[in-house]
XYZ file of N, CA and C in Angstrom:
828
model
N -9.113 41.683 -30.565
C -8.688 42.957 -29.975
C -8.225 43.932 -31.063
N -7.491 43.410 -32.080
C -7.026 44.277 -33.184
C -8.199 44.853 -33.965
N -9.224 43.991 -34.141
C -10.398 44.466 -34.857
C -11.116 45.569 -34.061
N -11.115 45.437 -32.764
C -11.746 46.472 -31.934
C -11.032 47.803 -32.054
N -9.653 47.718 -32.010
C -8.907 48.974 -32.180
C -9.128 49.585 -33.573
N -9.288 48.749 -34.596
C -9.545 49.282 -35.959
C -10.876 49.999 -36.026
N -11.876 49.443 -35.371
C -13.186 50.101 -35.353
C -13.104 51.441 -34.643
N -12.361 51.421 -33.512
C -12.216 52.699 -32.778
C -11.501 53.748 -33.638
N -10.474 53.314 -34.406
C -9.737 54.249 -35.275
C -10.640 54.792 -36.376
N -11.459 53.922 -36.953
C -12.362 54.373 -38.028
C -13.367 55.377 -37.504
N -13.894 55.132 -36.319
C -14.851 56.071 -35.757
C -14.179 57.409 -35.424
N -12.929 57.324 -34.976
C -12.228 58.579 -34.617
C -11.972 59.440 -35.851
N -11.515 58.803 -36.937
C -11.216 59.573 -38.149
C -12.525 60.036 -38.812
N -13.530 59.154 -38.788
C -14.790 59.514 -39.450
C -15.502 60.672 -38.765
N -15.329 60.834 -37.487
C -16.008 61.910 -36.757
C -15.096 63.109 -36.495
N -13.873 63.076 -37.090
C -12.934 64.189 -36.861
C -13.332 65.401 -37.727
N -13.122 66.630 -37.182
C -13.432 67.864 -37.911
C -12.225 68.416 -38.661
N -11.074 67.751 -38.583
C -9.855 68.229 -39.236
C -9.996 68.015 -40.733
N -9.731 69.062 -41.547
C -9.872 68.900 -42.992
C -8.799 67.985 -43.550
N -9.118 67.220 -44.608
C -8.193 66.285 -45.239
C -8.347 66.390 -46.736
N -7.233 66.291 -47.514
C -7.339 66.361 -48.972
C -8.036 65.153 -49.568
N -8.091 64.051 -48.843
C -8.754 62.851 -49.353
C -10.183 62.805 -48.885
N -10.965 62.072 -49.649
C -12.347 61.926 -49.171
C -12.371 61.242 -47.788
N -13.419 61.493 -47.065
C -13.476 60.986 -45.687
C -13.533 59.446 -45.667
N -14.280 58.860 -46.593
C -14.365 57.390 -46.598
C -13.050 56.742 -46.920
N -12.258 57.377 -47.861
C -10.964 56.818 -48.223
C -9.982 57.009 -47.095
N -10.022 58.156 -46.491
C -9.116 58.401 -45.371
C -9.385 57.417 -44.234
N -10.666 57.160 -43.978
C -11.023 56.224 -42.897
C -10.578 54.807 -43.239
N -10.767 54.406 -44.488
C -10.375 53.053 -44.911
C -8.874 52.854 -44.819
N -8.096 53.855 -45.346
C -6.640 53.725 -45.290
C -6.144 53.653 -43.842
N -6.728 54.473 -42.994
C -6.294 54.476 -41.598
C -6.608 53.122 -40.918
N -7.774 52.601 -41.243
C -8.159 51.314 -40.633
C -7.260 50.194 -41.117
N -6.967 50.190 -42.461
C -6.097 49.134 -43.011
C -4.700 49.251 -42.432
N -4.185 50.479 -42.344
C -2.837 50.665 -41.809
C -2.741 50.197 -40.349
N -3.722 50.546 -39.562
C -3.709 50.150 -38.155
C -3.801 48.628 -38.029
N -4.637 48.010 -38.869
C -4.802 46.557 -38.783
C -3.523 45.839 -39.179
N -2.840 46.348 -40.249
C -1.599 45.694 -40.691
C -0.491 45.851 -39.650
N -0.330 47.075 -39.128
C 0.775 47.330 -38.201
C 0.588 46.634 -36.854
N -0.620 46.644 -36.351
C -0.839 46.111 -34.985
C -1.564 44.759 -34.951
N -1.934 44.200 -36.088
C -2.617 42.906 -36.103
C -1.908 41.876 -36.935
N -1.808 42.139 -38.254
C -1.246 41.153 -39.175
C 0.252 41.006 -38.979
N 0.988 42.128 -38.854
C 2.445 42.057 -38.753
C 2.901 41.330 -37.474
N 2.373 41.676 -36.283
C 2.808 40.908 -35.096
C 2.481 39.414 -35.185
N 1.313 39.110 -35.788
C 0.960 37.679 -35.915
C 1.930 36.954 -36.834
N 2.318 37.614 -37.950
C 3.261 36.997 -38.891
C 4.630 36.809 -38.269
N 5.067 37.791 -37.454
C 6.370 37.668 -36.782
C 6.369 36.524 -35.766
N 5.255 36.424 -35.026
C 5.200 35.322 -34.053
C 5.233 33.963 -34.754
N 4.604 33.837 -35.911
C 4.615 32.590 -36.670
C 6.007 32.258 -37.153
N 6.762 33.274 -37.609
C 8.137 33.025 -38.046
C 9.009 32.535 -36.891
N 8.858 33.202 -35.727
C 9.661 32.790 -34.575
C 9.323 31.354 -34.148
N 8.042 30.997 -34.188
C 7.643 29.638 -33.783
C 8.223 28.591 -34.742
N 8.183 28.855 -36.062
C 8.747 27.918 -37.028
C 10.257 27.779 -36.853
N 10.916 28.893 -36.554
C 12.370 28.851 -36.365
C 12.742 27.995 -35.149
N 11.956 28.125 -34.062
C 12.206 27.308 -32.871
C 11.960 25.821 -33.141
N 10.902 25.506 -33.906
C 10.617 24.104 -34.212
C 11.713 23.486 -35.069
N 12.314 24.271 -35.961
C 13.399 23.747 -36.781
C 14.652 23.469 -35.966
N 14.905 24.261 -34.914
C 16.112 24.061 -34.085
C 15.912 22.985 -33.020
N 14.688 22.597 -32.746
C 14.433 21.577 -31.729
C 14.887 20.223 -32.263
N 15.699 19.425 -31.454
C 16.169 18.102 -31.925
C 15.003 17.139 -32.046
N 15.070 16.361 -33.088
C 14.011 15.370 -33.317
C 14.218 14.176 -32.405
N 13.194 13.671 -31.696
C 13.282 12.535 -30.774
C 13.181 11.230 -31.527
N 13.849 10.164 -30.953
C 13.808 8.859 -31.563
C 12.428 8.245 -31.393
N 11.905 7.634 -32.406
C 10.586 6.991 -32.270
C 10.678 5.794 -31.326
N 9.668 5.568 -30.508
C 9.696 4.447 -29.574
C 9.703 3.125 -30.314
N 10.340 2.060 -29.710
C 10.360 0.750 -30.371
C 8.963 0.198 -30.495
N 8.831 -0.681 -31.471
C 7.504 -1.216 -31.748
C 6.998 -2.097 -30.619
N 7.908 -2.891 -29.989
C 7.492 -3.799 -28.917
C 8.523 -3.735 -27.797
N 8.455 -2.674 -26.943
C 9.473 -2.542 -25.893
C 9.353 -3.678 -24.889
N 10.531 -4.140 -24.447
C 10.600 -5.198 -23.436
C 11.345 -4.655 -22.237
N 10.725 -4.689 -21.099
C 11.366 -4.199 -19.872
C 12.458 -5.154 -19.448
N 13.647 -4.632 -18.990
C 14.720 -5.540 -18.551
C 14.305 -6.384 -17.368
N 13.446 -5.825 -16.514
C 13.076 -6.572 -15.316
C 11.989 -7.594 -15.580
N 11.347 -7.503 -16.791
C 10.242 -8.408 -17.063
C 10.783 -9.711 -17.620
N 10.528 -10.858 -16.958
C 11.043 -12.130 -17.463
C 10.350 -12.526 -18.751
N 11.120 -13.167 -19.591
C 10.567 -13.647 -20.850
C 9.841 -14.971 -20.617
N 8.721 -15.114 -21.233
C 7.942 -16.339 -21.112
C 8.522 -17.387 -22.033
N 8.707 -18.589 -21.487
C 9.222 -19.697 -22.266
C 8.111 -20.725 -22.412
N 7.753 -20.963 -23.637
C 6.677 -21.924 -23.898
C 7.281 -23.305 -24.014
N 6.652 -24.246 -23.359
C 7.122 -25.629 -23.363
C 6.156 -26.496 -24.158
N 6.725 -27.521 -24.706
C 5.903 -28.485 -25.412
C 5.101 -29.299 -24.420
N 4.004 -29.914 -24.834
C 3.205 -30.721 -23.892
C 4.001 -31.832 -23.243
N 4.963 -32.456 -23.975
C 5.749 -33.536 -23.361
C 6.655 -33.019 -22.275
N 7.309 -31.825 -22.502
C 8.178 -31.266 -21.466
C 7.388 -30.839 -20.256
N 6.183 -30.270 -20.468
C 5.363 -29.857 -19.327
C 4.919 -31.047 -18.503
N 4.578 -32.156 -19.164
C 4.167 -33.345 -18.404
C 5.317 -33.934 -17.619
N 6.559 -33.863 -18.173
C 7.718 -34.355 -17.439
C 7.983 -33.510 -16.207
N 7.864 -32.171 -16.307
C 8.065 -31.309 -15.143
C 7.019 -31.577 -14.086
N 5.764 -31.786 -14.507
C 4.718 -32.061 -13.519
C 4.974 -33.370 -12.800
N 5.446 -34.384 -13.521
C 5.733 -35.664 -12.879
C 6.895 -35.551 -11.914
N 7.906 -34.717 -12.258
C 9.051 -34.564 -11.350
C 8.677 -33.818 -10.098
N 7.807 -32.768 -10.219
C 7.426 -31.983 -9.047
C 6.456 -32.709 -8.150
N 5.645 -33.608 -8.711
C 4.649 -34.317 -7.912
C 5.138 -35.644 -7.382
N 6.423 -35.969 -7.562
C 6.937 -37.244 -7.055
C 6.954 -37.230 -5.543
N 6.569 -38.317 -4.878
C 6.541 -38.349 -3.409
C 7.938 -38.328 -2.845
N 8.138 -37.674 -1.670
C 9.467 -37.634 -1.063
C 9.898 -39.010 -0.611
N 11.223 -39.222 -0.600
C 11.798 -40.492 -0.168
C 11.932 -40.490 1.333
N 11.466 -41.530 1.972
C 11.519 -41.622 3.431
C 12.951 -41.830 3.881
N 13.358 -41.101 4.929
C 14.705 -41.215 5.494
C 14.643 -41.544 6.962
N 13.646 -42.307 7.392
C 13.502 -42.644 8.808
C 14.611 -43.571 9.236
N 14.892 -43.573 10.542
C 15.959 -44.388 11.101
C 15.605 -45.839 10.920
N 16.556 -46.606 10.431
C 16.338 -48.024 10.243
C 15.954 -48.393 8.836
N 15.553 -47.439 8.024
C 15.234 -47.733 6.641
C 16.482 -47.600 5.813
N 16.607 -48.399 4.780
C 17.830 -48.449 3.997
C 17.799 -47.387 2.931
N 18.869 -46.599 2.754
C 18.924 -45.655 1.644
C 19.046 -46.393 0.332
N 18.168 -46.084 -0.618
C 18.160 -46.772 -1.890
C 18.927 -45.952 -2.908
N 19.792 -46.621 -3.659
C 20.494 -45.989 -4.755
C 19.644 -46.153 -5.997
N 19.209 -45.051 -6.611
C 18.270 -45.098 -7.719
C 18.903 -45.608 -9.001
N 20.193 -45.861 -8.990
C 20.854 -46.396 -10.173
C 21.616 -47.656 -9.785
N 21.456 -48.671 -10.578
C 22.171 -49.906 -10.326
C 23.571 -49.804 -10.895
N 24.338 -50.881 -10.770
C 25.704 -50.866 -11.282
C 25.739 -50.663 -12.786
N 24.670 -51.082 -13.460
C 24.618 -50.921 -14.911
C 23.917 -49.637 -15.329
N 23.508 -48.811 -14.353
C 22.857 -47.546 -14.685
C 21.382 -47.665 -14.964
N 20.761 -48.789 -14.597
C 19.323 -48.950 -14.829
C 18.543 -48.163 -13.796
N 17.692 -47.206 -14.148
C 16.947 -46.421 -13.161
C 15.983 -47.309 -12.401
N 15.813 -46.972 -11.106
C 14.837 -47.641 -10.268
C 15.336 -48.896 -9.609
N 16.517 -49.381 -9.930
C 17.025 -50.594 -9.304
C 17.806 -50.238 -8.069
N 17.548 -50.892 -6.948
C 18.229 -50.618 -5.679
C 19.472 -51.472 -5.583
N 20.565 -50.853 -5.081
C 21.815 -51.569 -4.891
C 22.128 -51.591 -3.405
N 22.358 -52.750 -2.835
C 22.632 -52.907 -1.417
C 24.141 -52.884 -1.208
N 24.594 -51.971 -0.371
C 25.999 -51.871 -0.046
C 26.310 -52.765 1.139
N 27.508 -53.263 1.226
C 27.873 -54.092 2.370
C 27.772 -53.296 3.661
N 27.124 -53.865 4.660
C 27.014 -53.221 5.956
C 25.776 -52.396 6.132
N 24.967 -52.192 5.082
C 23.752 -51.405 5.228
C 22.636 -52.283 5.756
N 21.574 -51.654 6.248
C 20.437 -52.379 6.791
C 19.323 -52.483 5.770
N 19.676 -52.475 4.475
C 18.654 -52.584 3.449
C 17.991 -53.958 3.496
N 18.734 -54.979 3.862
C 18.196 -56.335 3.969
C 18.445 -56.833 5.381
N 17.625 -57.772 5.873
C 17.843 -58.302 7.222
C 19.215 -58.947 7.355
N 19.761 -58.792 8.546
C 21.062 -59.408 8.805
C 20.914 -60.917 8.945
N 21.976 -61.623 8.665
C 21.972 -63.090 8.732
C 22.330 -63.525 10.155
N 21.305 -63.444 11.014
C 21.533 -63.744 12.425
C 21.882 -65.204 12.658
N 21.489 -66.089 11.749
C 21.751 -67.515 11.957
C 23.232 -67.853 11.848
N 24.026 -66.937 11.361
C 25.466 -67.170 11.323
C 26.104 -67.062 12.701
N 25.358 -66.525 13.676
C 25.884 -66.347 15.024
C 25.285 -67.382 15.956
N 26.073 -67.832 16.910
C 25.529 -68.609 18.018
C 25.323 -67.675 19.195
N 24.933 -68.212 20.359
C 24.665 -67.373 21.525
C 25.906 -66.599 21.948
N 27.065 -67.276 21.900
C 28.304 -66.599 22.280
C 28.653 -65.489 21.287
N 28.478 -65.740 19.994
C 28.768 -64.708 18.989
C 27.822 -63.539 19.074
N 26.550 -63.802 19.443
C 25.587 -62.713 19.578
C 25.967 -61.795 20.738
N 26.389 -62.383 21.859
C 26.804 -61.556 22.998
C 28.084 -60.790 22.675
N 28.971 -61.414 21.904
C 30.194 -60.707 21.509
C 29.853 -59.519 20.614
N 28.874 -59.674 19.731
C 28.438 -58.563 18.876
C 27.868 -57.428 19.721
N 27.042 -57.760 20.723
C 26.498 -56.717 21.598
C 27.610 -56.013 22.367
N 28.614 -56.742 22.783
C 29.736 -56.144 23.509
C 30.442 -55.093 22.640
N 30.713 -55.448 21.389
C 31.379 -54.501 20.490
C 30.465 -53.316 20.156
N 29.171 -53.583 20.025
C 28.236 -52.508 19.692
C 28.107 -51.518 20.836
N 28.013 -51.983 22.049
C 27.875 -51.080 23.196
C 29.123 -50.224 23.382
N 30.270 -50.782 23.113
C 31.504 -50.000 23.262
C 31.649 -48.932 22.185
N 30.853 -49.006 21.124
C 30.956 -48.017 20.050
C 30.295 -46.700 20.413
N 29.513 -46.656 21.483
C 28.851 -45.421 21.893
C 29.714 -44.680 22.901
N 29.966 -43.376 22.702
C 30.869 -42.644 23.610
C 30.303 -42.471 25.013
N 28.988 -42.537 25.189
C 28.412 -42.353 26.523
C 28.395 -43.644 27.343
N 28.860 -44.735 26.769
C 28.928 -46.012 27.488
C 30.334 -46.217 28.031
N 30.437 -46.328 29.333
C 31.727 -46.518 29.995
C 31.726 -47.854 30.728
N 32.933 -48.410 30.900
C 33.126 -49.641 31.679
C 32.233 -50.780 31.187
N 32.190 -50.972 29.880
C 31.406 -52.067 29.325
C 32.107 -53.380 29.652
N 31.378 -54.301 30.306
C 31.955 -55.570 30.749
C 31.074 -56.721 30.284
N 31.755 -57.813 29.978
C 31.077 -59.036 29.573
C 31.156 -60.001 30.744
N 30.010 -60.243 31.385
C 29.975 -60.961 32.645
C 29.408 -62.359 32.459
N 29.608 -63.180 33.497
C 29.007 -64.507 33.557
C 28.434 -64.687 34.945
N 27.142 -65.007 35.030
C 26.489 -65.112 36.338
C 25.597 -66.342 36.327
N 25.903 -67.316 37.147
C 25.158 -68.573 37.143
C 23.795 -68.440 37.782
N 23.549 -67.356 38.539
C 22.258 -67.192 39.190
C 21.269 -66.414 38.347
N 21.651 -66.049 37.130
C 20.728 -65.327 36.260
C 19.567 -66.215 35.869
N 18.498 -65.600 35.438
C 17.270 -66.344 35.169
C 17.481 -67.394 34.098
N 18.204 -67.025 33.004
C 18.423 -67.993 31.941
C 19.793 -68.626 32.047
N 20.522 -68.414 33.164
C 21.845 -68.979 33.416
C 22.791 -68.670 32.255
N 22.580 -67.507 31.602
C 23.425 -67.100 30.501
C 24.287 -65.918 30.890
N 25.175 -65.572 29.967
C 26.068 -64.450 30.233
C 25.403 -63.152 29.809
N 25.687 -62.102 30.556
C 25.109 -60.792 30.315
C 26.221 -59.760 30.287
N 25.816 -58.544 29.983
C 26.777 -57.442 29.918
C 26.321 -56.344 30.854
N 27.255 -55.591 31.347
C 26.963 -54.439 32.195
C 27.792 -53.260 31.721
N 27.321 -52.068 32.071
C 28.041 -50.852 31.696
C 27.523 -49.704 32.535
N 28.242 -48.595 32.467
C 27.841 -47.339 33.086
C 27.481 -46.363 31.970
N 26.254 -45.894 31.990
C 25.783 -44.943 30.969
C 25.830 -43.536 31.540
N 26.546 -42.654 30.855
C 26.695 -41.266 31.281
C 25.586 -40.449 30.634
N 24.815 -39.738 31.471
C 23.695 -38.920 31.008
C 24.043 -37.452 31.200
N 23.968 -36.687 30.144
C 24.306 -35.270 30.181
C 23.024 -34.454 30.172
N 22.974 -33.437 31.053
C 21.834 -32.534 31.132
C 22.179 -31.235 30.421
N 21.162 -30.584 29.856
C 21.407 -29.324 29.154
C 21.878 -28.211 30.081
N 21.659 -28.364 31.389
C 22.128 -27.365 32.351
C 23.583 -27.580 32.738
N 24.197 -28.649 32.230
C 25.587 -28.940 32.546
C 25.771 -30.044 33.570
N 24.680 -30.569 34.105
C 24.779 -31.649 35.090
C 25.058 -32.965 34.388
N 25.797 -33.821 35.064
C 26.157 -35.130 34.533
C 25.908 -36.164 35.613
N 25.252 -37.260 35.241
C 25.052 -38.352 36.185
C 25.277 -39.669 35.460
N 25.576 -40.692 36.247
C 25.882 -42.009 35.695
C 24.916 -43.029 36.270
N 24.399 -43.896 35.417
C 23.500 -44.951 35.862
C 24.052 -46.303 35.426
N 23.789 -47.311 36.233
C 24.250 -48.656 35.914
C 23.212 -49.338 35.038
N 23.681 -49.990 33.986
C 22.815 -50.633 33.005
C 23.246 -52.080 32.847
N 22.261 -53.004 32.851
C 22.487 -54.414 32.581
C 21.866 -54.749 31.231
N 22.590 -55.477 30.408
C 22.118 -55.877 29.088
C 21.964 -57.395 29.083
N 20.765 -57.859 28.824
C 20.470 -59.290 28.736
C 20.370 -59.670 27.268
N 21.171 -60.613 26.839
C 21.196 -61.062 25.447
C 20.353 -62.314 25.294
N 19.457 -62.297 24.293
C 18.602 -63.450 24.006
C 18.660 -63.705 22.504
N 19.474 -64.680 22.133
C 19.626 -65.032 20.726
C 18.572 -66.074 20.378
N 17.339 -65.578 20.248
C 16.188 -66.447 20.000
C 15.683 -66.212 18.579
N 15.804 -67.224 17.761
C 15.338 -67.127 16.378
C 14.099 -67.958 16.114
N 13.907 -69.013 16.885
C 12.778 -69.913 16.649
C 11.500 -69.430 17.305
N 11.587 -68.606 18.331
C 10.394 -68.151 19.032
C 10.584 -66.710 19.474
N 9.480 -66.048 19.819
C 9.530 -64.676 20.293
C 9.803 -64.656 21.789
N 10.278 -63.522 22.261
C 10.512 -63.322 23.692
C 9.170 -62.980 24.324
N 8.704 -63.841 25.220
C 7.365 -63.694 25.774
C 7.416 -63.038 27.150
N 6.249 -62.957 27.802
C 6.135 -62.300 29.105
C 6.955 -63.011 30.181
N 6.897 -64.367 30.328
C 7.711 -65.010 31.369
C 9.202 -64.724 31.232
N 9.716 -64.660 29.991
C 11.139 -64.387 29.803
C 11.479 -62.968 30.243
N 10.601 -62.018 29.944
C 10.866 -60.627 30.310
C 10.715 -60.426 31.806
N 9.616 -60.909 32.375
C 9.391 -60.713 33.809
C 10.425 -61.447 34.643
N 10.846 -62.623 34.181
C 11.882 -63.337 34.918
C 13.211 -62.604 34.904
N 13.535 -61.967 33.790
C 14.778 -61.194 33.714
C 14.718 -59.972 34.619
N 13.555 -59.318 34.678
C 13.413 -58.154 35.555
C 13.553 -58.572 37.015
N 12.954 -59.705 37.396
C 13.052 -60.171 38.786
C 14.470 -60.559 39.153
N 15.258 -61.021 38.178
C 16.623 -61.448 38.456
C 17.583 -60.285 38.649
N 17.134 -59.061 38.387
C 18.028 -57.922 38.540
C 18.456 -57.722 39.986
N 17.679 -58.215 40.937
C 18.070 -58.093 42.338
C 19.360 -58.858 42.618
N 19.627 -59.869 41.804
C 20.850 -60.648 42.001
C 22.101 -59.877 41.590
N 21.930 -58.795 40.830
C 23.063 -58.012 40.343
C 23.337 -56.790 41.213
N 22.598 -56.619 42.275
C 22.789 -55.470 43.154
C 23.485 -55.913 44.439
N 24.184 -54.962 45.090
C 24.461 -53.574 44.676
C 25.602 -53.519 43.669
N 25.800 -52.373 42.988
C 24.987 -51.145 43.048
C 23.661 -51.333 42.330
N 22.788 -50.341 42.497
C 21.438 -50.434 41.970
C 21.464 -50.419 40.446
N 20.671 -51.300 39.866
C 20.519 -51.341 38.412
C 19.389 -50.396 38.025
N 19.712 -49.328 37.299
C 18.711 -48.340 36.915
C 17.979 -48.725 35.630
N 18.667 -49.361 34.708
C 18.087 -49.677 33.407
C 18.441 -51.101 33.021
N 17.466 -51.798 32.459
C 17.658 -53.138 31.924
C 17.357 -53.106 30.437
N 18.314 -53.558 29.642
C 18.142 -53.655 28.196
C 18.054 -55.130 27.839
N 16.958 -55.508 27.210
C 16.796 -56.877 26.727
C 16.949 -56.826 25.216
N 18.035 -57.388 24.710
C 18.336 -57.368 23.284
C 18.165 -58.769 22.729
N 17.474 -58.856 21.622
C 17.231 -60.144 20.996
C 17.441 -60.047 19.498
N 17.852 -61.163 18.915
C 17.967 -61.246 17.460
C 16.642 -61.592 16.812
N 15.600 -61.766 17.624
C 14.266 -62.059 17.117
C 13.291 -60.933 17.425
N 12.114 -61.306 17.897
C 11.060 -60.329 18.152
C 10.501 -60.531 19.562
N 9.764 -59.523 20.026
C 9.041 -59.596 21.294
C 7.563 -59.820 20.996
N 6.917 -60.590 21.833
C 5.476 -60.785 21.682
C 4.738 -59.512 22.075
N 3.519 -59.380 21.578
C 2.722 -58.192 21.911
C 2.409 -58.137 23.400
N 2.210 -59.276 24.029
C 1.957 -59.292 25.470
C 3.184 -58.833 26.246
N 4.364 -59.219 25.776
C 5.587 -58.787 26.458
C 5.773 -57.279 26.341
N 5.442 -56.725 25.191
C 5.561 -55.268 25.008
C 4.592 -54.540 25.925
N 3.359 -55.037 26.040
C 2.380 -54.407 26.925
C 2.808 -54.526 28.388
N 3.410 -55.663 28.742
C 3.867 -55.846 30.131
C 4.962 -54.839 30.466
N 5.887 -54.610 29.539
C 6.985 -53.656 29.763
C 6.439 -52.241 29.855
N 5.474 -51.891 29.033
C 4.896 -50.545 29.100
C 4.224 -50.316 30.449
N 3.496 -51.304 30.922
C 2.834 -51.165 32.219
C 3.868 -51.087 33.337
N 4.934 -51.857 33.233
C 5.990 -51.832 34.254
C 6.674 -50.468 34.300
N 7.006 -49.909 33.152
C 7.692 -48.607 33.118
C 6.764 -47.486 33.578
N 5.480 -47.566 33.251
C 4.537 -46.529 33.682
C 4.320 -46.543 35.191
N 4.510 -47.670 35.808
C 4.340 -47.746 37.265
C 5.500 -47.109 38.024
N 6.598 -46.854 37.358
C 7.753 -46.251 38.015
C 8.630 -47.236 38.754
N 8.381 -48.529 38.616
C 9.191 -49.541 39.308
C 10.551 -49.658 38.639
N 11.550 -49.976 39.439
C 12.900 -50.160 38.928
C 13.126 -51.644 38.647
N 13.934 -51.913 37.628
C 14.627 -50.979 36.736
C 13.756 -50.596 35.540
N 14.142 -49.523 34.859
C 13.470 -49.152 33.616
C 13.908 -50.131 32.530
N 12.948 -50.646 31.762
C 13.219 -51.708 30.788
C 13.195 -51.131 29.377
N 14.247 -51.430 28.618
C 14.314 -51.077 27.199
C 14.346 -52.362 26.386
N 13.523 -52.419 25.341
C 13.454 -53.578 24.461
C 14.170 -53.279 23.148
N 15.158 -54.114 22.814
C 15.907 -53.965 21.567
C 15.630 -55.172 20.683
N 14.635 -55.121 19.792
C 14.419 -56.237 18.864
C 15.441 -56.214 17.735
N 15.297 -57.161 16.805
C 16.253 -57.243 15.696
C 16.240 -55.984 14.833
N 15.062 -55.351 14.687
C 14.994 -54.152 13.854
C 15.818 -53.009 14.437
N 15.811 -52.855 15.764
C 16.607 -51.798 16.388
C 18.096 -52.096 16.264
N 18.460 -53.369 16.438
C 19.866 -53.740 16.288
C 20.342 -53.513 14.854
N 19.504 -53.809 13.887
C 19.889 -53.574 12.496
C 20.042 -52.082 12.209
N 19.185 -51.242 12.824
C 19.321 -49.795 12.630
C 20.607 -49.273 13.246
N 20.976 -49.774 14.417
C 22.219 -49.339 15.055
C 23.442 -49.837 14.292
N 23.373 -51.069 13.802
C 24.517 -51.620 13.070
C 24.652 -51.015 11.678
N 23.563 -50.462 11.134
C 23.660 -49.814 9.824
C 24.586 -48.609 9.871
N 24.713 -47.990 11.040
C 25.618 -46.847 11.199
C 27.051 -47.287 11.478
N 27.243 -48.584 11.675
C 28.579 -49.124 11.965
C 28.801 -50.365 11.119
N 28.944 -50.197 9.804
C 29.070 -51.362 8.905
C 30.305 -52.202 9.184
N 31.324 -51.645 9.836
C 32.501 -52.435 10.132
C 32.212 -53.573 11.089
N 31.252 -53.361 11.985
C 30.866 -54.440 12.905
C 30.110 -55.544 12.165
N 29.270 -55.138 11.210
C 28.537 -56.134 10.420
C 29.514 -57.021 9.658
N 30.526 -56.409 9.079
C 31.498 -57.171 8.325
C 32.367 -58.038 9.240
N 32.762 -57.482 10.372
C 33.652 -58.217 11.281
C 32.981 -59.464 11.854
N 31.662 -59.411 12.063
C 30.959 -60.549 12.649
C 30.275 -61.423 11.599
N 30.541 -61.144 10.322
C 30.055 -62.013 9.261
C 28.565 -62.043 9.090
N 27.899 -60.924 9.274
C 26.453 -60.881 9.127
C 26.016 -60.580 7.701
N 26.972 -60.423 6.775
C 26.644 -60.229 5.361
C 27.205 -61.365 4.528
């Protein structure tokens, strides 16, 4: 733009009719140079000075760090191959079973050896020593065990000569609570069979169920057959078929494994009856 104005000035002076003491070419040149300096070079030089002055007053910024680390970014921790294999083995270890009736294992022995199980008195980690009891002691153990449950009322140790095995049995009232707030009581007979040499078979179970009529009235709603041994597979199938038919009484089978699970929660009874 400055150059354009200089050209216009040169043309104006060169074509002017006004007389001048200087030659026309010199007058035109001086006028063009003067116009260019005043309106082109001088403003540009002033703007450059002002820009440099502003840059000198501007505060210098700190250079960014060479390797910035964000506070929120976690640092990576490299592990040796041995440490990584130990972590993998710990995370992939199978969970320990805590089902009812299984014994909790202490992973440290008395000497601190890993992997050795320590059996505490009264736990069901090992089978109970049922042979220390006779028939009378077994029924006494059931009597104490039944009284340990808060829903069992009026637990009695009876003797009935007309029973199928002519042995003593126990009776109680079991209180059943409903989630709606209703409460009902049912009569329960417990038949004790301290059989270690043989299993409880179908004739023993069916004969006990048939003998329940001798205990009425009142009506027997549930029959519990508890044994220190085992039930035969045929006896278990017979009880399942009987309960599915809806016939009274409802039969519950308590083998030695169930008794050991119940007594594991009450080690004082195990100790009191000498089963350890």
